[in-house]
Tab-separated table of C-alpha atoms in Angstrom:
chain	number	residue	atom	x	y	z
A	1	UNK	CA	-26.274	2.779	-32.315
A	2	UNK	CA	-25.057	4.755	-34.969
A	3	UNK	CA	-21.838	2.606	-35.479
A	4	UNK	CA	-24.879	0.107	-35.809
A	5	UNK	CA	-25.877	1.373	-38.718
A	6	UNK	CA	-22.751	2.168	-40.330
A	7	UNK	CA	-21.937	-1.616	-40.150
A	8	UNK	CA	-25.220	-2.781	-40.972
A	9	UNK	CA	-24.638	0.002	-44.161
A	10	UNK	CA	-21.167	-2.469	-44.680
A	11	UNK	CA	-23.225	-5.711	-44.675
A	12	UNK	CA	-26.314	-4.939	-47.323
A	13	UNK	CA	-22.952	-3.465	-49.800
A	14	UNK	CA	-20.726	-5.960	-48.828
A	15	UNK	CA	-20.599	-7.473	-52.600
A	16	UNK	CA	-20.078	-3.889	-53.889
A	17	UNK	CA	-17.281	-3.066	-51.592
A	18	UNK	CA	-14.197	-3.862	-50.488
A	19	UNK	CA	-14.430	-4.188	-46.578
A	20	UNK	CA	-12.686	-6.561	-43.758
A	21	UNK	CA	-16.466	-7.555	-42.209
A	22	UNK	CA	-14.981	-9.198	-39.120
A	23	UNK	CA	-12.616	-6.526	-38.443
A	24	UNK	CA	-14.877	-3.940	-38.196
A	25	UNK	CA	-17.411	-5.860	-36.241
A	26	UNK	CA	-14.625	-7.053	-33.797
A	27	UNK	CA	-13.927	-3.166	-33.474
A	28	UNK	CA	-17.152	-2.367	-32.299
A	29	UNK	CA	-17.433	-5.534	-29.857
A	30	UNK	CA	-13.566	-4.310	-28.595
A	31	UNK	CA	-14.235	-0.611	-28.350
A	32	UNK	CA	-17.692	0.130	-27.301
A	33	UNK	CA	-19.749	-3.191	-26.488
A	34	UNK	CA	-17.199	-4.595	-23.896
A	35	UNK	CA	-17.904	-1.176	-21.810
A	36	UNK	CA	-21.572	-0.776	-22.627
A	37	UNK	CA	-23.038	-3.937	-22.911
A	38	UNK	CA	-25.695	-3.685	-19.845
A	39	UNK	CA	-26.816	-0.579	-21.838
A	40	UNK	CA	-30.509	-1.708	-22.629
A	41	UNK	CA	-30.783	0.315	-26.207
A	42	UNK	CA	-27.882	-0.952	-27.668
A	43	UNK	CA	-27.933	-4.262	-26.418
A	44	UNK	CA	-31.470	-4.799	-28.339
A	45	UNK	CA	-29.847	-3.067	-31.616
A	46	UNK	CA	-27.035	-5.520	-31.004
A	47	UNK	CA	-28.782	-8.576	-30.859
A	48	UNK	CA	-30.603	-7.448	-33.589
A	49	UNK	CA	-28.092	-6.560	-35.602
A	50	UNK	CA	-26.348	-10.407	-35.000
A	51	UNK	CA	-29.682	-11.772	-35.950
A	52	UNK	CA	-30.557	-10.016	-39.137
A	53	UNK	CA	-26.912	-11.008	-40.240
A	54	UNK	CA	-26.201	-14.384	-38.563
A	55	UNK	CA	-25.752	-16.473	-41.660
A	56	UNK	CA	-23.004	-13.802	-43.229
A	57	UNK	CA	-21.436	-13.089	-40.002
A	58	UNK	CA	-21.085	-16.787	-39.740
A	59	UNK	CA	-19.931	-17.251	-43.201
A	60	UNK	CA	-17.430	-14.224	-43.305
A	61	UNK	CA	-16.380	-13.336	-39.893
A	62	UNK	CA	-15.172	-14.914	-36.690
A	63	UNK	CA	-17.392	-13.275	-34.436
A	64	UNK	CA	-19.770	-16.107	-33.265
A	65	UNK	CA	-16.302	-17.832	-32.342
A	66	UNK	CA	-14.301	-14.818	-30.551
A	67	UNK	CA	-16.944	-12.635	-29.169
A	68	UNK	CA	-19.480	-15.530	-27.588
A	69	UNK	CA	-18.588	-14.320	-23.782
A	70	UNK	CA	-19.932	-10.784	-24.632
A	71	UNK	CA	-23.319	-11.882	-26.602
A	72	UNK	CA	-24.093	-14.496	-23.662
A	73	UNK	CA	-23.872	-11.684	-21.330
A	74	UNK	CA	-26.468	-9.413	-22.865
A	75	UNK	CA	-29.006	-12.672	-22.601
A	76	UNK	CA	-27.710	-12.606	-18.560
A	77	UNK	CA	-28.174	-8.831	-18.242
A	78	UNK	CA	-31.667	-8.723	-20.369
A	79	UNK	CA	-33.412	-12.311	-19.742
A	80	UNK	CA	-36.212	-10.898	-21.155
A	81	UNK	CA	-34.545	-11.756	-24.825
A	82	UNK	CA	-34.188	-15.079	-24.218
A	83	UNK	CA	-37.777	-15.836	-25.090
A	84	UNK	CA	-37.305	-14.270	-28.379
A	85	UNK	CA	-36.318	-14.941	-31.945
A	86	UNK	CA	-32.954	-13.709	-30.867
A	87	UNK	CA	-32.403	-16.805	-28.487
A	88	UNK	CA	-31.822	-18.526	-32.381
A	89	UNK	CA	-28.026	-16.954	-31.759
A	90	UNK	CA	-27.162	-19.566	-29.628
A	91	UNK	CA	-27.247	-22.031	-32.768
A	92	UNK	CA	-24.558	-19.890	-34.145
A	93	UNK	CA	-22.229	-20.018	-31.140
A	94	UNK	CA	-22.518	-23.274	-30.485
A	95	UNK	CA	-19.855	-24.615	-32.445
A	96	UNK	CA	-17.142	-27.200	-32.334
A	97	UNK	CA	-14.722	-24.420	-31.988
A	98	UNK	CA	-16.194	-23.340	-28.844
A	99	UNK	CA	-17.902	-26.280	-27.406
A	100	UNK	CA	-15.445	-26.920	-24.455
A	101	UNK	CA	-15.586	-23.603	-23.802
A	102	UNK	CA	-19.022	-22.530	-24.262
A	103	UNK	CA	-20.350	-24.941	-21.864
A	104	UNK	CA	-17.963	-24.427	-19.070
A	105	UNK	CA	-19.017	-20.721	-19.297
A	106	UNK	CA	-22.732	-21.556	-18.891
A	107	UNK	CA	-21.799	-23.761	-16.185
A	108	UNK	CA	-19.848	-20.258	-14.637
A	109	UNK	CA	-22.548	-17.815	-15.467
A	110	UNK	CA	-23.697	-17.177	-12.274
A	111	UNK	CA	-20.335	-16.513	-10.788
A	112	UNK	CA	-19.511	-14.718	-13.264
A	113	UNK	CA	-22.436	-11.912	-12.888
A	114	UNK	CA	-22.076	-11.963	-9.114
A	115	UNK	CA	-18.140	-11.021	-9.558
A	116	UNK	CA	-19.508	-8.232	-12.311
A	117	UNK	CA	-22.365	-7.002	-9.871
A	118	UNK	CA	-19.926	-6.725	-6.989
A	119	UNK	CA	-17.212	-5.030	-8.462
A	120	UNK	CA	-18.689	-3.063	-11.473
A	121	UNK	CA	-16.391	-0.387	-9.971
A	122	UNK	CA	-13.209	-2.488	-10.550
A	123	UNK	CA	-13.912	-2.819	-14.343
A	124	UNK	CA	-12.125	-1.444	-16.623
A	125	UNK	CA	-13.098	2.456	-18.468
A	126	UNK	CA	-13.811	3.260	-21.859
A	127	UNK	CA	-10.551	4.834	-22.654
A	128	UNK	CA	-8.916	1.905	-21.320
A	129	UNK	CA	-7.842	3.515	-17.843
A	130	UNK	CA	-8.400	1.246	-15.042
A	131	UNK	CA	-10.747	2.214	-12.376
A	132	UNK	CA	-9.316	-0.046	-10.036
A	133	UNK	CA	-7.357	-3.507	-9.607
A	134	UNK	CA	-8.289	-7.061	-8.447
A	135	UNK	CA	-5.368	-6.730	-6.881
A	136	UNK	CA	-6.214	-4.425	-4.631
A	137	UNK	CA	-8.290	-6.814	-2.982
A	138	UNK	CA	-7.501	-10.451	-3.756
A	139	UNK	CA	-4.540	-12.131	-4.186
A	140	UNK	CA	-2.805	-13.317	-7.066
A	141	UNK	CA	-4.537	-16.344	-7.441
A	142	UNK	CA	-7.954	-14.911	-7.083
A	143	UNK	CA	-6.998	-12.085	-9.792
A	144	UNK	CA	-6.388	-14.590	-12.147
A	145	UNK	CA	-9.463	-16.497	-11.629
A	146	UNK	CA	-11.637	-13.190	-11.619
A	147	UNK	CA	-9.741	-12.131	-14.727
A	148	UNK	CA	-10.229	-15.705	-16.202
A	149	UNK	CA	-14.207	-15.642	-15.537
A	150	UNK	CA	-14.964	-11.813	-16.868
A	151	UNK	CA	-13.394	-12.225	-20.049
A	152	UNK	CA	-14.939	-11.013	-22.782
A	153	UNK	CA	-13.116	-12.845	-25.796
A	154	UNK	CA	-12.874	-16.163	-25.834
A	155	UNK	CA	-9.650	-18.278	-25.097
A	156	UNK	CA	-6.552	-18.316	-27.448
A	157	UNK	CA	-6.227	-22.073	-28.591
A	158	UNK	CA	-3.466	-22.554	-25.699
A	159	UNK	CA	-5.161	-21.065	-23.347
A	160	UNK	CA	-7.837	-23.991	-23.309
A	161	UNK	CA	-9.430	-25.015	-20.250
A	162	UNK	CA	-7.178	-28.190	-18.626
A	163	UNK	CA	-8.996	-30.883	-17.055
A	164	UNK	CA	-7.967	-29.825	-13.471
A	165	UNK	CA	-8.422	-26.339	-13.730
A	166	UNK	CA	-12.029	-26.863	-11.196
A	167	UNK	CA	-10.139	-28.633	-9.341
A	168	UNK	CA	-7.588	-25.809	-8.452
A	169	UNK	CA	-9.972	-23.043	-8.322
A	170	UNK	CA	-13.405	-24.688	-7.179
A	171	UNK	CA	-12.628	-23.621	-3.590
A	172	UNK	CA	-11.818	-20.362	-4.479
A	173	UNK	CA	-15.660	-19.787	-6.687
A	174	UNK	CA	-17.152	-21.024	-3.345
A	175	UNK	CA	-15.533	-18.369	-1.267
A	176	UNK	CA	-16.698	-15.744	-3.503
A	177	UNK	CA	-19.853	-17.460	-3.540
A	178	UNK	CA	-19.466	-17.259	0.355
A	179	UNK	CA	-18.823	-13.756	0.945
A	180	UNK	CA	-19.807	-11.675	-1.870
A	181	UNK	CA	-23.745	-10.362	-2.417
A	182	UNK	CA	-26.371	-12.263	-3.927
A	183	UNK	CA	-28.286	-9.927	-6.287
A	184	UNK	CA	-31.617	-10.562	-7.567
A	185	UNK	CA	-29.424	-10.577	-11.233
A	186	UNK	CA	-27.480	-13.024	-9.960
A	187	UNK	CA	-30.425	-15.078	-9.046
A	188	UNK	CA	-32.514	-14.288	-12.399
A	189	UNK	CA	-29.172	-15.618	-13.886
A	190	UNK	CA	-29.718	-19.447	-12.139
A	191	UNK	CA	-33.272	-19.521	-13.729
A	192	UNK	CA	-31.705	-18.763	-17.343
A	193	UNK	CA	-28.769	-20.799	-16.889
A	194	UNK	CA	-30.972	-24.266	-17.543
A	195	UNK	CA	-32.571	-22.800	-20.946
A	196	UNK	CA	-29.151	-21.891	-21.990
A	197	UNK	CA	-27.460	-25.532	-21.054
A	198	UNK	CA	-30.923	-27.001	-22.808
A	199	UNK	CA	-30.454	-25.045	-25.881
A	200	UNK	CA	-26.975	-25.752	-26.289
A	201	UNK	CA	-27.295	-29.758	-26.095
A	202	UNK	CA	-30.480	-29.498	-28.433
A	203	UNK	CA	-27.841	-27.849	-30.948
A	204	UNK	CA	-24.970	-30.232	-30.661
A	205	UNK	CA	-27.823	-33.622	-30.480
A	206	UNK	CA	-29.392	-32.851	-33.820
A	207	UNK	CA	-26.202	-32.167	-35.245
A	208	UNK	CA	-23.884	-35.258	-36.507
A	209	UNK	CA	-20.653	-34.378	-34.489
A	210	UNK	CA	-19.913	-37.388	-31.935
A	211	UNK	CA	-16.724	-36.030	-30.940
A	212	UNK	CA	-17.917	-33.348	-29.895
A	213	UNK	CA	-20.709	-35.181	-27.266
A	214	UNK	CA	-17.702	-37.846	-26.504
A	215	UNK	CA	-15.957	-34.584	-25.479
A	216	UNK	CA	-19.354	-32.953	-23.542
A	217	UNK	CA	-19.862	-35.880	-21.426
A	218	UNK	CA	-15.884	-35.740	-20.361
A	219	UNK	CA	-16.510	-32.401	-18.761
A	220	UNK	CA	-20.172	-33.170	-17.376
A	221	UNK	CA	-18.007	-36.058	-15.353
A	222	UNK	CA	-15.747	-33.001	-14.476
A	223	UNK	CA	-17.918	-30.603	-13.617
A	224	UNK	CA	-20.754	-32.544	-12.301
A	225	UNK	CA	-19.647	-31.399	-8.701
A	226	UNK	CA	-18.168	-28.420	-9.206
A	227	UNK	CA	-20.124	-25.087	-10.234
A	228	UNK	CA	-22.284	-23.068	-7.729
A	229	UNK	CA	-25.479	-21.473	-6.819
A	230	UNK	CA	-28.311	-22.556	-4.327
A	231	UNK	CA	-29.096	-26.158	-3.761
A	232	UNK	CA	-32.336	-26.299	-5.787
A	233	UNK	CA	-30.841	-24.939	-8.912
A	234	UNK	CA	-27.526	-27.302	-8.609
A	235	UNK	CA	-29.974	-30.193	-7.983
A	236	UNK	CA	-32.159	-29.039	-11.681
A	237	UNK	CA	-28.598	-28.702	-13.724
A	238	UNK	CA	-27.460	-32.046	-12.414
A	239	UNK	CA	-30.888	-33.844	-13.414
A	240	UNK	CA	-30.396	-31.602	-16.477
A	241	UNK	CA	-26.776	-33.052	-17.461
A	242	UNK	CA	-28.195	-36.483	-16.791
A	243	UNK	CA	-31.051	-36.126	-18.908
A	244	UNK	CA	-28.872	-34.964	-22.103
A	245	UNK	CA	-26.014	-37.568	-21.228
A	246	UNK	CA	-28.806	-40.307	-21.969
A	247	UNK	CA	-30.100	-38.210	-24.935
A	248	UNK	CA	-26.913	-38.694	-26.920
A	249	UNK	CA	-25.971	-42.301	-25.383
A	250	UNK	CA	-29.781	-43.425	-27.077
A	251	UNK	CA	-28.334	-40.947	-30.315
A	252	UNK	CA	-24.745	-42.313	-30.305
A	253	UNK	CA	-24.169	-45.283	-28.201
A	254	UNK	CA	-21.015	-45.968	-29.481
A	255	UNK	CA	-19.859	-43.265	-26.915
A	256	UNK	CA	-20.500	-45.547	-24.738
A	257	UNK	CA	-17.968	-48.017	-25.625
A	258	UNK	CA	-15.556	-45.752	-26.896
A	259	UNK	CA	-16.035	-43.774	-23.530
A	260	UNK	CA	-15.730	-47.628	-21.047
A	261	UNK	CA	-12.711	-47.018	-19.254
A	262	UNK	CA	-13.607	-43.579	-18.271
A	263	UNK	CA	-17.239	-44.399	-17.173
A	264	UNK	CA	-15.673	-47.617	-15.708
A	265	UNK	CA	-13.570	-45.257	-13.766
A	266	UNK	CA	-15.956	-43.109	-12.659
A	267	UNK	CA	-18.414	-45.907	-10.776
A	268	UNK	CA	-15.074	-46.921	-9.262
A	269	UNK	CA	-14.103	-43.736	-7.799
A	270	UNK	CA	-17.783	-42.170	-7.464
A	271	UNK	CA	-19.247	-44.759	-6.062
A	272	UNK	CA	-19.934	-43.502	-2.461
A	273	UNK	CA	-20.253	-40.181	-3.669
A	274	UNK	CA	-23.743	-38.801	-2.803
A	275	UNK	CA	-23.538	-35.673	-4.843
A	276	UNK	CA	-23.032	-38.028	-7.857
A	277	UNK	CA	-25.518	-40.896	-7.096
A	278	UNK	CA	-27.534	-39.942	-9.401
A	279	UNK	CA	-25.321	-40.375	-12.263
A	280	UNK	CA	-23.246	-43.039	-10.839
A	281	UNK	CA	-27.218	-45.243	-11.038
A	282	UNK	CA	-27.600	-43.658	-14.985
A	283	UNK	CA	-24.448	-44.854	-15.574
A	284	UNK	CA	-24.699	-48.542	-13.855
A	285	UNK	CA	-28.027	-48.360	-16.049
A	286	UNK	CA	-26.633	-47.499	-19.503
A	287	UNK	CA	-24.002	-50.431	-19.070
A	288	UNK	CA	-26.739	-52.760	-18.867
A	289	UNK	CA	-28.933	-50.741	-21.463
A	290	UNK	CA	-25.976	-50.949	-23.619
A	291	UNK	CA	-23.493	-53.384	-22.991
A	292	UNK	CA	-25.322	-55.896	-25.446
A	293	UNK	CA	-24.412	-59.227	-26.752
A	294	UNK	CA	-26.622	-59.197	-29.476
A	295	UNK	CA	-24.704	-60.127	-33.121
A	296	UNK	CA	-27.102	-57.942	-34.532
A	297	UNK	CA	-25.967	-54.949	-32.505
A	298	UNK	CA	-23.699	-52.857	-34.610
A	299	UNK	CA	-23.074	-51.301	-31.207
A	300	UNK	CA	-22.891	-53.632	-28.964
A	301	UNK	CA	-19.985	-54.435	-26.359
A	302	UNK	CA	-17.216	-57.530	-27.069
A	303	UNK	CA	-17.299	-60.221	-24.711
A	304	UNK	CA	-14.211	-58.509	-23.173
A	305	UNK	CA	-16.244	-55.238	-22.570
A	306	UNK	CA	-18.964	-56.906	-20.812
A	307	UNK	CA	-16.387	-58.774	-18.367
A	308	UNK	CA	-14.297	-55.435	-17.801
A	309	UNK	CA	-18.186	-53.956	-16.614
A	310	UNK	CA	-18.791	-56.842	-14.250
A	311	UNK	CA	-15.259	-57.302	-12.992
A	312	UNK	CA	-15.690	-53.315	-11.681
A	313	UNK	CA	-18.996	-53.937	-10.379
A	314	UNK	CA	-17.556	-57.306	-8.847
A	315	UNK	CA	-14.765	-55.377	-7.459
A	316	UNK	CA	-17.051	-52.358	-5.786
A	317	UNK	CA	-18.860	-55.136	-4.220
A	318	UNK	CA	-16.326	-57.000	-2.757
A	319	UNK	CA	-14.445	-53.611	-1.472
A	320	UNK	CA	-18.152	-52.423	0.049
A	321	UNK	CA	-18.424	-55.901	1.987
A	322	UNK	CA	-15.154	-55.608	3.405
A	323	UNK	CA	-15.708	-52.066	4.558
A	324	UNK	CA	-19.065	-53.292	5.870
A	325	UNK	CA	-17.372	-56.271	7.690
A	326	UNK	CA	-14.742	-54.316	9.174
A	327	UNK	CA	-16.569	-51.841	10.720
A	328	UNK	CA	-18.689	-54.657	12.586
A	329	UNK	CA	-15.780	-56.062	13.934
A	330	UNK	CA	-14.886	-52.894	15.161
A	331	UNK	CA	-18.340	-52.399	16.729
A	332	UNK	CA	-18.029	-56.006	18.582
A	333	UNK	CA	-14.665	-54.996	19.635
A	334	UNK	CA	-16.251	-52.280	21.393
């Protein structure tokens, strides 16, 4: 609390004195909030501190940016914050910088507190001395995942997510999932999880920044099957993704066309899937909300468009009736 201070002392002087703002900040974060962030006192003083400073530490520091993995884990630890003026800091994190990133790690959040509930032991000391390894118990591949979900900085530029990294270690979250303990944490996590995800699209819909939501509904198509918890609260984040992928179609419906092939792809090979029927139908429905062949449309779909929509459609029907055909011959062979 006291380094608090001094850097709080650093940011009402800052015009009077010559200080590097983000490298003491990223100090603090480094050296004592990475190893004491579930303390209750200083992660109020914390948030505070971010608060009463968000629009310099946005302006002269990198913080927001770096540090995001750290300030979304006091919200997981205290949930009691969440419905407070300090819940405004997601605003500040949400940025095109992090936006890949960000909401893959809300996605992970409740892995992510069950590995830190299970094997607080296994974390790393204050002087830097590891208590224990991953290794110990996992194998290489799970280290590297575990390592990978506990961060506390953000990723280095190459270190990126790639767009089959779920579908490498998505068997591997559902084993831990499997066999590690449930705490009621990790369960008060799932219920702040959908305030976080709403939050986060309310940020990036009322700002201007289409690439950004061309590049958000790429990974809800990714990761629309692949993140855990209990049925109910998979089933609310699903609806949830659904809801905001209409939300910026009716803001920006040229992602639709910019975005054909790849929802064009995804009725093709979702079709039968029945954890995805639910945005396989949204998606059948925004082609025909939006594939329009009004002049007047600024947004509408070419000719060409509209006959690549129908030619899939055509094509899922034709492959359905043959599947459905087959199997009664099969049956009267019987």
């Amino acid at each position: 609390v006291c380094l608090i201070e001094i850097l709080q002392f650093f940011f009402d002087n800052h015009s009077a004195i010559i200080v590097d703002l983000d490298f003491y900040v990223s100090e603090f974060f480094r050296m004592k909030l990475c190893y004491n962030y579930k303390n209750e006192i200083l992660a109020y003083y914390t948030l505070n501190f971010l608060y009463k400073n968000k629009e310099l530490i946005n302006a002269k520091t990198n913080i927001f940016i770096t540090f995001f993995p750290l300030i979304i884990k006091l919200f997981s630890f205290f949930p009691k914050y969440i419905n407070t003026k300090y819940f405004e800091l997601i605003d500040y994190i949400t940025q095109p910088e992090t936006i890949s990133e960000l909401f893959n790690y809300f996605l992970d959040l409740p892995a992510i507190v069950l590995i830190i509930e299970n094997f607080e032991k296994y974390t790393f000391s204050q002087n830097g001395d590891s208590k224990g390894k991953f290794s110990d118990m996992f194998q290489s591949d799970y280290v590297k995942l575990i390592e990978l979900l506990i961060r506390n900085v953000s990723y280095e530029k190459e270190y990126q997510y790639k767009i089959d990294y779920y579908s490498i270690y998505d068997k591997q979250i559902q084993f831990l999932f499997s066999s590690l303990v449930f705490t009621s944490r990790v369960h008060s996590t799932t219920k702040i999880v959908p305030k976080l995800i709403h939050k986060f699209f309310n940020v990036l819909i009322q700002r201007d920044e289409i690439n950004n939501a061309v590049e958000i509904t790429n990974l809800i198509f990714e990761r629309f099957s692949n993140f855990h918890g209990n049925e109910n609260y998979k089933k609310e984040i699903r609806t949830l993704l659904i809801k905001k992928i209409e939300q910026m179609f009716q803001k920006w419906p040229k992602i639709v066309t910019e975005l054909n092939e790849v929802i064009l792809n995804e009725i093709k090979i979702n079709f039968t899937n029945i954890i995805k029927r639910e945005l396989i139908s949204f998606l059948l429905w925004s082609l025909g909300e939006f594939l329009s062949i009004s002049e007047a449309s600024t947004n509408s779909f070419n000719d060409e468009g509209i006959k690549k929509a129908f030619d899939c459609l055509e094509g899922i029907l034709i492959d359905n009736t043959k599947e459905i055909n087959s199997k009664k011959e099969k049956e009267s062979f019987k």
